[in-house]
CSV table of C-alpha atoms in Angstrom, one decimal:
chain,number,residue,atom,x,y,z
A,519,MET,CA,139.2,97.2,146.7
A,520,SER,CA,136.1,98.5,148.6
A,521,GLY,CA,135.7,100.6,151.7
A,522,ARG,CA,138.1,103.2,153.1
A,523,LEU,CA,141.7,102.5,153.8
A,524,GLN,CA,142.4,101.9,157.5
A,525,PRO,CA,144.8,104.3,159.3
A,526,ASP,CA,148.3,103.2,159.9
A,527,ALA,CA,148.5,100.5,162.5
A,528,ALA,CA,151.2,98.7,164.4
A,529,PRO,CA,153.3,96.5,162.1
A,530,ALA,CA,152.5,92.9,161.9
A,531,ALA,CA,155.1,90.2,162.6
A,532,THR,CA,155.9,89.8,158.9
A,533,GLU,CA,156.3,93.5,158.5
A,534,LEU,CA,158.7,93.7,161.4
A,535,THR,CA,160.8,91.0,159.6
A,536,GLU,CA,160.6,93.0,156.4
A,537,LEU,CA,162.0,96.1,158.1
A,538,THR,CA,165.4,94.3,158.5
A,539,GLU,CA,165.7,94.1,154.7
A,540,LEU,CA,166.9,97.7,154.4
A,541,THR,CA,170.6,98.0,153.6
A,542,GLU,CA,173.1,100.8,153.9
A,543,PRO,CA,173.4,103.4,151.2
A,544,THR,CA,174.5,101.9,147.9
A,545,GLU,CA,177.3,104.5,147.4
A,546,PRO,CA,179.3,105.7,150.3
A,547,THR,CA,179.7,109.4,150.7
A,548,GLU,CA,182.9,111.3,151.3
A,549,PRO,CA,183.5,111.9,155.1
A,550,LYS,CA,183.1,115.5,156.2
A,551,GLY,CA,184.3,115.8,159.7
A,552,THR,CA,182.3,113.6,162.1
A,553,PRO,CA,180.4,111.0,160.0
A,554,GLU,CA,176.6,111.2,160.2
A,555,PRO,CA,174.9,108.0,161.5
A,556,ALA,CA,173.0,106.1,158.9
A,557,LEU,CA,169.3,107.0,158.9
A,558,SER,CA,167.2,104.3,160.5
A,559,ILE,CA,163.9,102.9,159.2
A,560,ALA,CA,162.3,105.1,161.9
A,561,GLY,CA,164.2,108.1,160.4
A,562,VAL,CA,162.8,107.3,157.0
A,563,ALA,CA,159.3,107.1,158.4
A,564,GLU,CA,159.8,110.4,160.2
A,565,ARG,CA,161.1,112.1,157.1
A,566,ALA,CA,158.1,110.9,155.1
A,567,GLY,CA,155.7,111.8,158.0
A,568,VAL,CA,154.3,108.2,158.2
A,569,SER,CA,154.5,105.2,160.5
A,570,VAL,CA,157.3,102.6,160.3
A,571,ALA,CA,154.6,100.1,159.3
A,572,THR,CA,153.7,102.2,156.3
A,573,VAL,CA,157.3,102.4,155.1
A,574,SER,CA,157.4,98.6,155.3
A,575,ARG,CA,154.1,98.2,153.3
A,576,VAL,CA,155.4,100.6,150.6
A,577,LEU,CA,158.7,98.8,150.2
A,578,ASN,CA,157.0,95.4,150.0
A,579,GLY,CA,154.5,96.5,147.4
A,580,HIS,CA,151.3,96.2,149.5
A,581,ALA,CA,148.3,97.7,147.7
A,582,ASN,CA,146.6,99.3,150.7
A,583,VAL,CA,148.7,102.5,150.7
A,584,ARG,CA,147.5,105.8,149.2
A,585,ALA,CA,149.4,106.9,146.1
A,586,ALA,CA,150.4,110.2,147.6
A,587,THR,CA,151.7,108.4,150.7
A,588,ARG,CA,153.6,105.9,148.6
A,589,GLU,CA,155.3,108.7,146.7
A,590,ARG,CA,156.4,110.5,149.9
A,591,VAL,CA,157.9,107.3,151.3
A,592,MET,CA,159.8,106.5,148.1
A,593,ALA,CA,161.1,110.0,147.9
A,594,ALA,CA,162.3,109.7,151.5
A,595,VAL,CA,163.9,106.3,150.9
A,596,GLU,CA,165.7,107.6,147.8
A,597,SER,CA,167.0,110.7,149.5
A,598,CYS,CA,168.4,108.5,152.2
A,599,GLY,CA,170.1,106.2,149.7
A,600,TYR,CA,168.5,103.0,151.0
A,601,ARG,CA,167.5,100.1,148.9
A,602,VAL,CA,165.5,96.9,149.5
A,603,ASN,CA,167.5,93.7,149.8
A,604,GLU,CA,165.6,92.0,147.0
A,605,LEU,CA,167.4,88.7,147.2
A,606,ALA,CA,166.5,88.2,150.9
A,607,ARG,CA,162.9,89.1,150.3
A,608,ASN,CA,162.5,87.0,147.2
A,609,LEU,CA,163.8,83.9,148.9
A,610,ARG,CA,161.2,84.4,151.7
A,611,THR,CA,158.2,85.3,149.6
A,612,ALA,CA,158.9,83.5,146.3
A,613,GLU,CA,158.3,86.8,144.5
A,614,SER,CA,160.6,88.4,142.0
A,615,ARG,CA,158.9,91.8,142.0
A,616,LEU,CA,159.6,91.8,138.3
A,617,LEU,CA,157.0,92.4,135.5
A,618,LEU,CA,157.7,91.6,131.9
A,619,THR,CA,156.5,93.9,129.1
A,620,MET,CA,156.6,92.1,125.7
A,621,VAL,CA,156.9,94.5,122.7
A,622,PRO,CA,156.9,93.3,119.1
A,623,ASP,CA,158.9,96.3,117.7
A,624,PHE,CA,161.1,98.5,119.7
A,625,GLY,CA,161.5,100.8,116.7
A,626,ASN,CA,157.8,101.9,116.7
A,627,PRO,CA,157.4,105.1,118.8
A,628,PHE,CA,153.8,104.2,119.5
A,629,TYR,CA,155.0,101.7,122.2
A,630,ALA,CA,157.2,104.3,124.1
A,631,GLU,CA,154.4,106.0,126.0
A,632,ILE,CA,152.6,102.8,126.8
A,633,VAL,CA,155.8,101.4,128.3
A,634,ARG,CA,156.2,104.6,130.4
A,635,GLY,CA,152.7,104.0,131.7
A,636,ILE,CA,153.4,100.4,132.7
A,637,ASP,CA,156.7,101.4,134.4
A,638,SER,CA,155.0,104.2,136.3
A,639,VAL,CA,152.4,102.0,137.9
A,640,ALA,CA,154.8,99.1,138.4
A,641,ARG,CA,157.2,101.4,140.4
A,642,GLN,CA,154.4,102.8,142.5
A,643,HIS,CA,153.6,99.3,143.7
A,644,GLY,CA,157.2,98.3,144.3
A,645,TYR,CA,157.8,96.3,141.1
A,646,PHE,CA,160.5,96.6,138.4
A,647,MET,CA,159.7,96.2,134.7
A,648,LEU,CA,161.8,94.3,132.2
A,649,LEU,CA,161.2,95.3,128.6
A,650,CYS,CA,161.3,92.3,126.2
A,651,ASP,CA,161.8,92.5,122.4
A,652,THR,CA,159.9,89.6,121.0
A,653,GLY,CA,159.9,90.6,117.3
A,654,ALA,CA,156.3,89.1,117.2
A,655,ASP,CA,158.0,85.6,117.3
A,656,PRO,CA,156.1,82.9,119.2
A,657,GLY,CA,159.4,81.1,120.0
A,658,ARG,CA,160.9,84.2,121.7
A,659,GLU,CA,157.5,84.8,123.4
A,660,ARG,CA,157.6,81.3,124.9
A,661,SER,CA,161.1,81.9,126.2
A,662,TYR,CA,159.8,84.9,128.2
A,663,PHE,CA,156.8,83.0,129.4
A,664,ASP,CA,159.2,80.4,130.7
A,665,LEU,CA,160.4,83.1,133.1
A,666,LEU,CA,156.9,83.1,134.6
A,667,ARG,CA,156.8,79.3,134.8
A,668,ARG,CA,160.1,79.3,136.7
A,669,ARG,CA,159.0,82.1,138.9
A,670,ARG,CA,161.8,84.4,137.7
A,671,ALA,CA,159.1,87.0,136.9
A,672,ASP,CA,155.7,87.5,138.6
A,673,GLY,CA,153.6,88.6,135.6
A,674,ALA,CA,153.6,89.8,132.0
A,675,ILE,CA,152.0,92.3,129.8
A,676,CYS,CA,151.9,91.3,126.1
A,677,LEU,CA,151.6,93.7,123.2
A,678,ASP,CA,152.3,91.0,120.6
A,679,PRO,CA,149.8,90.1,117.8
A,680,ALA,CA,146.7,88.2,118.7
A,681,THR,CA,147.9,85.2,116.6
A,682,VAL,CA,150.9,84.9,118.9
A,683,GLN,CA,148.6,85.2,121.9
A,684,GLN,CA,146.3,82.5,120.6
A,685,ALA,CA,149.2,80.2,120.1
A,686,LEU,CA,150.2,80.7,123.7
A,687,ALA,CA,146.8,80.7,125.2
A,688,ASP,CA,146.2,77.0,125.6
A,689,GLU,CA,149.5,76.5,127.4
A,690,SER,CA,149.7,79.9,129.2
A,691,VAL,CA,146.2,81.0,130.1
A,692,SER,CA,146.7,80.0,133.7
A,693,LEU,CA,149.8,82.2,133.9
A,694,PRO,CA,149.5,85.8,135.2
A,695,TRP,CA,149.5,87.9,132.1
A,696,VAL,CA,147.3,90.5,130.3
A,697,ALA,CA,147.0,91.7,126.8
A,698,CYS,CA,147.5,95.3,125.9
A,699,CYS,CA,146.4,97.0,122.6
A,700,GLU,CA,146.4,93.8,120.6
A,701,PHE,CA,143.9,91.4,122.1
A,702,ASP,CA,141.4,88.7,121.3
A,703,ALA,CA,138.6,88.6,123.9
A,704,ARG,CA,138.0,84.9,123.1
A,705,VAL,CA,141.5,84.0,124.4
A,706,GLY,CA,140.1,84.5,127.9
A,707,VAL,CA,143.0,86.7,129.1
A,708,PRO,CA,142.4,90.1,130.7
A,709,TYR,CA,143.0,92.9,128.1
A,710,VAL,CA,143.0,96.7,127.6
A,711,GLY,CA,142.7,98.4,124.2
A,712,ILE,CA,140.4,100.6,122.1
A,713,ASP,CA,137.6,99.9,119.7
A,714,ASN,CA,139.7,99.8,116.5
A,715,TYR,CA,136.7,99.1,114.3
A,716,ARG,CA,134.8,102.2,115.5
A,717,ALA,CA,138.0,104.4,115.4
A,718,ALA,CA,138.7,103.5,111.8
A,719,GLY,CA,135.1,104.3,110.9
A,720,ASP,CA,135.5,107.7,112.5
A,721,ALA,CA,138.6,108.4,110.4
A,722,VAL,CA,136.9,107.5,107.2
A,723,ARG,CA,133.7,109.4,108.1
A,724,HIS,CA,135.9,112.5,108.6
A,725,LEU,CA,137.2,112.2,105.1
A,726,LEU,CA,133.7,111.6,103.7
A,727,ALA,CA,132.5,114.7,105.5
A,728,ARG,CA,135.3,116.6,103.7
A,729,GLY,CA,133.8,115.5,100.3
A,730,HIS,CA,136.2,112.6,99.6
A,731,THR,CA,134.8,109.5,97.9
A,732,LYS,CA,138.0,108.0,96.6
A,733,ILE,CA,139.6,106.9,99.8
A,734,ALA,CA,142.5,104.5,99.9
A,735,LEU,CA,143.6,102.3,102.8
A,736,ILE,CA,147.3,101.5,103.6
A,737,ASN,CA,147.2,98.7,106.1
A,738,SER,CA,149.8,96.7,108.0
A,739,ASP,CA,150.3,93.0,108.6
A,740,GLU,CA,146.8,91.3,108.5
A,741,HIS,CA,148.1,88.8,111.2
A,742,TYR,CA,147.4,91.7,113.6
A,743,LEU,CA,143.9,91.8,114.9
A,744,TYR,CA,143.9,95.6,115.0
A,745,ALA,CA,144.7,95.6,111.2
A,746,GLN,CA,141.7,93.4,110.5
A,747,GLN,CA,139.4,95.5,112.7
A,748,ARG,CA,140.5,98.8,111.2
A,749,GLU,CA,140.1,97.4,107.6
A,750,ARG,CA,136.5,96.4,108.5
A,751,GLY,CA,135.8,99.8,109.9
A,752,TYR,CA,137.1,101.4,106.7
A,753,LEU,CA,135.1,99.1,104.5
A,754,ASP,CA,131.8,99.4,106.5
A,755,ALA,CA,132.1,103.2,106.7
A,756,LEU,CA,132.4,103.4,102.9
A,757,ALA,CA,129.6,100.9,102.4
A,758,ASP,CA,127.3,103.0,104.7
A,759,ALA,CA,128.0,105.9,102.3
A,760,GLY,CA,127.1,103.7,99.3
A,761,LEU,CA,130.8,103.5,98.2
A,762,THR,CA,133.0,100.5,97.2
A,763,PRO,CA,136.7,101.1,97.0
A,764,ARG,CA,138.8,99.9,94.1
A,765,ASP,CA,141.0,96.9,94.9
A,766,ALA,CA,144.0,99.0,93.8
A,767,TRP,CA,143.3,101.5,96.6
A,768,ARG,CA,143.7,98.8,99.3
A,769,VAL,CA,147.4,98.2,100.2
A,770,ASN,CA,148.5,95.6,102.7
A,771,LEU,CA,152.1,95.9,104.0
A,772,ASN,CA,153.9,93.5,106.4
A,773,CYS,CA,155.4,96.3,108.5
A,774,LEU,CA,154.8,99.8,109.9
A,775,ASP,CA,157.9,101.5,108.5
A,776,TYR,CA,158.0,105.1,107.3
A,777,GLU,CA,159.7,103.9,104.1
A,778,ALA,CA,157.0,101.3,103.4
A,779,GLY,CA,154.3,104.0,103.8
A,780,ALA,CA,156.2,106.3,101.4
A,781,ARG,CA,156.5,103.7,98.7
A,782,ALA,CA,152.9,102.7,98.9
A,783,ALA,CA,151.7,106.3,98.8
A,784,ALA,CA,153.9,107.1,95.7
A,785,ALA,CA,152.4,104.1,93.9
A,786,LEU,CA,148.8,105.1,94.8
A,787,ALA,CA,149.4,108.6,93.6
A,788,GLN,CA,150.6,107.5,90.2
A,789,LEU,CA,147.6,105.2,89.4
A,790,ASP,CA,145.5,106.1,86.4
A,791,ASP,CA,142.6,106.7,88.8
A,792,PRO,CA,144.3,107.8,92.0
A,793,PRO,CA,142.5,108.3,95.4
A,794,THR,CA,141.9,111.8,96.7
A,795,ALA,CA,142.5,110.6,100.3
A,796,ILE,CA,144.5,108.0,102.1
A,797,PHE,CA,143.8,106.4,105.5
A,798,ALA,CA,146.9,104.8,107.0
A,799,VAL,CA,146.5,102.5,110.0
A,800,SER,CA,149.4,103.9,111.9
A,801,ASP,CA,151.1,107.3,112.2
A,802,THR,CA,154.5,105.8,111.2
A,803,LEU,CA,152.9,104.7,107.9
A,804,ALA,CA,151.0,108.0,107.5
A,805,ILE,CA,154.2,110.1,108.0
A,806,GLY,CA,155.8,108.0,105.3
A,807,VAL,CA,152.8,108.7,103.2
A,808,LEU,CA,153.4,112.5,103.4
A,809,ASN,CA,157.0,112.0,102.2
A,810,GLY,CA,156.0,109.6,99.5
A,811,LEU,CA,153.4,112.0,98.1
A,812,ARG,CA,155.8,114.9,98.2
A,813,SER,CA,158.4,112.8,96.3
A,814,VAL,CA,156.0,112.5,93.3
A,815,GLY,CA,154.8,116.1,93.4
A,816,ARG,CA,151.5,115.7,95.2
A,817,ARG,CA,150.4,118.3,97.7
A,818,VAL,CA,148.7,117.4,101.0
A,819,PRO,CA,145.8,118.0,101.5
A,820,ALA,CA,145.2,119.9,98.2
A,821,ASP,CA,145.8,116.9,96.0
A,822,ILE,CA,145.5,114.0,98.4
A,823,ALA,CA,144.4,114.2,102.1
A,824,VAL,CA,146.0,111.9,104.7
A,825,VAL,CA,144.7,110.5,108.0
A,826,GLY,CA,146.8,108.5,110.4
A,827,PHE,CA,146.3,106.5,113.6
A,828,ASP,CA,147.8,106.7,117.1
A,829,ASP,CA,148.8,110.3,117.5
A,830,ILE,CA,152.5,109.8,118.3
A,831,THR,CA,154.4,112.9,119.3
A,832,LEU,CA,155.8,113.3,115.8
A,833,ALA,CA,152.4,113.5,114.2
A,834,ALA,CA,151.9,117.2,115.3
A,835,GLN,CA,155.5,118.1,114.2
A,836,VAL,CA,155.5,117.0,110.5
A,837,ASP,CA,154.5,119.2,107.6
A,838,PRO,CA,151.6,119.4,107.3
A,839,PRO,CA,150.6,118.4,110.8
A,840,LEU,CA,148.9,115.0,110.7
A,841,THR,CA,145.2,114.5,111.3
A,842,THR,CA,144.9,111.2,113.2
A,843,ILE,CA,143.1,109.0,115.6
A,844,ALA,CA,144.5,109.5,119.1
A,845,GLN,CA,145.0,106.5,121.3
A,846,PRO,CA,145.4,107.1,125.1
A,847,MET,CA,148.8,105.5,125.0
A,848,ARG,CA,150.0,106.2,128.6
A,849,GLU,CA,146.6,105.3,130.0
A,850,LEU,CA,146.7,102.0,128.1
A,851,GLY,CA,150.0,101.1,129.8
A,852,GLU,CA,148.8,102.2,133.2
A,853,THR,CA,145.6,100.2,132.9
A,854,ALA,CA,147.4,97.1,131.7
A,855,ALA,CA,149.7,97.3,134.7
A,856,ARG,CA,146.8,97.7,137.1
A,857,LEU,CA,144.9,94.8,135.6
A,858,LEU,CA,148.0,92.6,136.0
A,859,LEU,CA,148.6,93.7,139.6
A,860,LYS,CA,144.9,92.9,140.3
A,861,ARG,CA,145.4,89.5,138.8
A,862,LEU,CA,148.5,88.9,141.0
A,863,ALA,CA,146.8,90.1,144.1
A,864,GLU,CA,143.6,88.1,143.5
A,865,PRO,CA,144.5,85.0,141.4
A,866,GLN,CA,140.9,83.6,141.5
A,867,ALA,CA,139.2,86.9,140.7
A,868,SER,CA,137.6,87.6,137.3
A,869,VAL,CA,139.5,90.5,135.7
A,870,PRO,CA,137.5,92.0,132.9
A,871,GLY,CA,138.7,93.5,129.6
A,872,VAL,CA,138.7,97.2,129.3
A,873,LEU,CA,138.1,99.4,126.2
A,874,LEU,CA,139.4,103.0,126.5
A,875,PRO,CA,138.1,105.9,124.4
A,876,HIS,CA,139.8,107.2,121.3
A,877,ARG,CA,139.4,110.6,119.7
A,878,LEU,CA,139.8,112.2,116.3
A,879,VAL,CA,142.5,114.9,116.2
A,880,VAL,CA,142.0,117.2,113.2
A,881,ARG,CA,145.1,119.0,111.9
A,882,GLN,CA,146.1,120.2,108.5
A,883,SER,CA,146.6,117.0,106.5
A,884,ALA,CA,142.9,116.3,106.1
């Protein structure tokens, strides 16, 4: 949007209609003497210090309201106990005000802050978010996309593997969805993520700068595009240093579980020629690595250094605290939601992909 926002004006005819969609408080209060009259829409506006038209715009998710104003209005509405009559509005506008967030693994804490970011922006714009567990299964993904086709949801944010996205692209590229974290720019769908190749290279170069030349990689499912990109970053950083890793130092897993990381690390540590450092492509794997090394009597970082990826909350709490690549998780979610809302507001507009910055967080594990 360009230019300055216009000051609050008189409500349009459609806005006046929308004002009738406020209902009484959802839970009646106990009477205390003479009952207080229900607060009118004008009272909500007065409490928030805005016009009646502004209250209408906020409740109907219009974009041309300042964030601070939107927050004041929603606080006033909530304090009054009012809610929007969603059914009446949806029948009139053919909007559900519902956004889907498709996550391949609820058990991975990496997704939690991303989901919070999506939900925060969705709520600011009058949308609800439905969290969908796809299990990275194209069939389950299609069932959620059917909600878009039937107008049961307005848009979707997909965190599933790029292979799943590619399978859906031909039939779903015209639907309003964006890719978050895991994306393939060739699919032609708006996306937000980080430069996984460069981030992995930064992790390996940190280990090289610490004097390590025997650096192992514990990777996840190679069906994920990020896993392919991080492996290339690892290999190219070593090649630039004139090093070629042993095949035995490259482990591919089909999951991101703590236990899988622990088993892989224990096996690496007991090789005849073990690595002196391990780069794991997620913090969940890396935290498992710490436990696996401890189980076979290896000290971190004295015997084997460890670097993870993501900077989940637990990374700073383990022993030793984990050196890792930090992703801006909440910002990833917020940006994905804004891209989707832009696509909904301007269906014909070209919505570009966005790469957000990462950073190396140095702690005691490497």
